[in-house]
Amino acid sequence: MPVLYGVFLYMGASSLKGIQFFDRIKLFGMPAKHQPDLIYLRYVPLWKVHVFTLVQLTCLVLLWVIKASAAAVVFPMMVLALVFIRKLLDFMFTKRELSWLDDLMPESKKKTEDDKKKKAQEKLVNSFLLLFSGGGYYSNLFQNIKNDFAKCSC
């Protein structure tokens, strides 16, 4: 049994890497210059990330205490109360901030999509620069700009 518990403990600990909640908990004790380049830190102020994490951590501890106490009978109702707590967060955060902090899409996919958008915008800007720098191939350039703008969802 100890070996089995060790295997499950290792599997659980190794699966925590990449989970946004635990990444945000690690941010509490990390100085700003040592913070990783997380996509939600680009769009949400750090203090709001900490507030959101504290709300989640408080709810987790509250659920754990209720489950371990004699009041475990109301545990399903408390899980239902989490829906209302999440709705109350709409008053503290904007929809854009909540989409970065509390979204179903994983961090890695968001980062690649964000990088694709930036590359498309840079290509579009470079095309305009070529256009206004006196290049002689306006028709092909306009076609490329039109195609780039269609790809870019800005």
Coordinates of C-alpha atoms in Angstrom, one line a residue:
M1 CA 0.0 0.0 0.0
P2 CA 2.8 2.6 0.7
V3 CA 4.2 2.0 -2.8
L4 CA 0.7 2.5 -4.3
Y5 CA 0.2 5.7 -2.2
G6 CA 3.6 6.9 -3.4
V7 CA 2.7 6.3 -7.1
F8 CA -0.6 8.2 -6.7
L9 CA 1.2 11.0 -4.8
Y10 CA 3.7 11.4 -7.6
M11 CA 1.1 11.3 -10.3
G12 CA -0.9 14.0 -8.4
A13 CA 2.1 16.2 -7.8
S14 CA 3.4 15.9 -11.4
S15 CA -0.1 16.8 -12.8
L16 CA -0.1 20.2 -10.9
K17 CA 2.4 21.7 -13.3
G18 CA 0.5 23.8 -15.9
I19 CA -2.7 24.2 -13.8
Q20 CA -3.4 27.9 -13.7
F21 CA -4.7 27.8 -10.1
F22 CA -1.4 26.5 -8.8
D23 CA 0.6 28.8 -11.0
R24 CA -1.3 31.8 -9.5
I25 CA -0.7 30.5 -6.0
K26 CA 3.1 30.4 -6.7
L27 CA 2.9 34.1 -7.9
F28 CA 2.1 35.2 -4.3
G29 CA 5.7 34.7 -3.1
M30 CA 7.4 35.5 -6.4
P31 CA 9.0 38.9 -7.1
A32 CA 7.9 40.6 -10.2
K33 CA 11.2 40.2 -12.0
H34 CA 11.1 36.4 -11.6
Q35 CA 7.6 35.9 -12.7
P36 CA 7.1 33.7 -15.8
D37 CA 5.6 35.0 -19.0
L38 CA 2.0 33.9 -18.3
I39 CA -0.5 35.1 -20.9
Y40 CA -3.0 36.3 -18.3
L41 CA -0.4 38.5 -16.6
R42 CA -0.1 40.4 -19.9
Y43 CA -3.8 41.4 -19.7
V44 CA -4.8 41.4 -16.1
P45 CA -3.1 43.5 -13.3
L46 CA -1.3 41.4 -10.7
W47 CA -3.4 42.6 -7.8
K48 CA -6.5 41.4 -9.6
V49 CA -4.9 38.0 -10.2
H50 CA -4.2 37.8 -6.5
V51 CA -7.8 38.7 -5.5
F52 CA -9.2 36.1 -7.9
T53 CA -6.8 33.5 -6.5
L54 CA -7.7 34.4 -2.9
V55 CA -11.4 34.0 -3.7
Q56 CA -10.8 30.6 -5.2
L57 CA -8.6 29.5 -2.4
T58 CA -11.1 30.6 0.2
C59 CA -13.9 28.7 -1.5
L60 CA -11.7 25.6 -1.7
V61 CA -10.8 25.8 2.0
L62 CA -14.5 26.4 2.9
L63 CA -15.6 23.4 0.9
W64 CA -12.9 21.3 2.5
V65 CA -13.9 22.4 6.1
I66 CA -17.6 21.7 5.4
K67 CA -16.9 18.3 3.9
A68 CA -14.8 17.3 7.0
S69 CA -17.3 18.6 9.6
A70 CA -20.6 17.4 10.8
A71 CA -22.2 19.8 8.3
A72 CA -21.2 17.6 5.4
V73 CA -24.9 17.1 4.6
V74 CA -25.0 20.7 3.1
F75 CA -22.0 20.1 0.9
P76 CA -24.0 19.8 -2.3
M77 CA -25.7 23.1 -1.5
M78 CA -22.4 24.7 -1.0
V79 CA -21.2 23.5 -4.3
L80 CA -24.3 25.1 -5.8
A81 CA -23.4 28.3 -4.0
L82 CA -20.1 28.4 -5.9
V83 CA -22.2 29.2 -9.0
F84 CA -23.5 32.3 -7.3
I85 CA -20.1 33.3 -6.0
R86 CA -18.8 33.1 -9.6
K87 CA -21.6 35.3 -10.7
L88 CA -20.6 37.9 -8.0
L89 CA -17.1 38.0 -9.5
D90 CA -18.7 39.6 -12.6
F91 CA -19.1 42.8 -10.5
M92 CA -15.4 42.8 -9.4
F93 CA -13.8 41.9 -12.8
T94 CA -14.5 42.8 -16.4
K95 CA -15.6 40.1 -18.8
R96 CA -12.2 40.3 -20.5
E97 CA -10.3 39.8 -17.3
L98 CA -12.5 36.9 -16.3
S99 CA -12.0 35.3 -19.7
W100 CA -8.2 35.3 -19.1
L101 CA -8.4 34.1 -15.5
D102 CA -11.3 31.7 -15.7
D103 CA -11.5 30.2 -19.2
L104 CA -11.7 26.6 -20.4
M105 CA -9.0 27.1 -23.0
P106 CA -5.6 26.0 -21.7
E107 CA -2.8 28.5 -21.3
S108 CA -0.6 27.1 -24.1
K109 CA -3.4 27.3 -26.7
K110 CA -4.1 30.9 -25.7
K111 CA -0.4 31.8 -26.0
T112 CA -0.1 30.3 -29.5
E113 CA -3.2 32.1 -30.7
D114 CA -2.0 35.4 -29.2
D115 CA 1.4 34.9 -30.9
K116 CA -0.3 34.1 -34.3
K117 CA -2.4 37.4 -34.0
K118 CA 0.7 39.4 -33.2
K119 CA 2.6 37.9 -36.2
A120 CA -0.3 38.7 -38.5
Q121 CA -0.5 42.2 -37.2
E122 CA 3.2 42.7 -37.7
K123 CA 3.0 41.4 -41.2
L124 CA 0.2 43.8 -42.0
V125 CA 2.2 46.7 -40.6
N126 CA 5.2 45.7 -42.6
S127 CA 3.1 45.5 -45.8
F128 CA 1.8 49.0 -45.2
L129 CA 5.4 50.2 -44.6
L130 CA 6.4 48.7 -47.9
L131 CA 3.5 50.3 -49.6
F132 CA 4.3 53.8 -48.4
S133 CA 8.1 53.4 -48.9
G134 CA 7.7 53.8 -52.7
G135 CA 7.5 50.2 -53.9
G136 CA 6.4 49.7 -57.5
Y137 CA 4.3 46.6 -57.1
Y138 CA 1.1 48.1 -55.7
S139 CA -1.4 45.6 -57.1
N140 CA 0.3 42.5 -55.6
L141 CA 0.9 44.4 -52.3
F142 CA -2.8 45.4 -52.1
Q143 CA -3.8 41.8 -52.6
N144 CA -1.4 40.6 -49.9
I145 CA -2.7 43.3 -47.5
K146 CA -6.2 42.3 -48.2
N147 CA -5.4 38.6 -47.5
D148 CA -3.5 39.4 -44.3
F149 CA -6.3 41.6 -43.1
A150 CA -8.8 38.8 -43.7
K151 CA -6.7 36.4 -41.6
C152 CA -6.2 38.9 -38.8
S153 CA -9.1 39.1 -36.4
C154 CA -8.4 42.6 -35.1

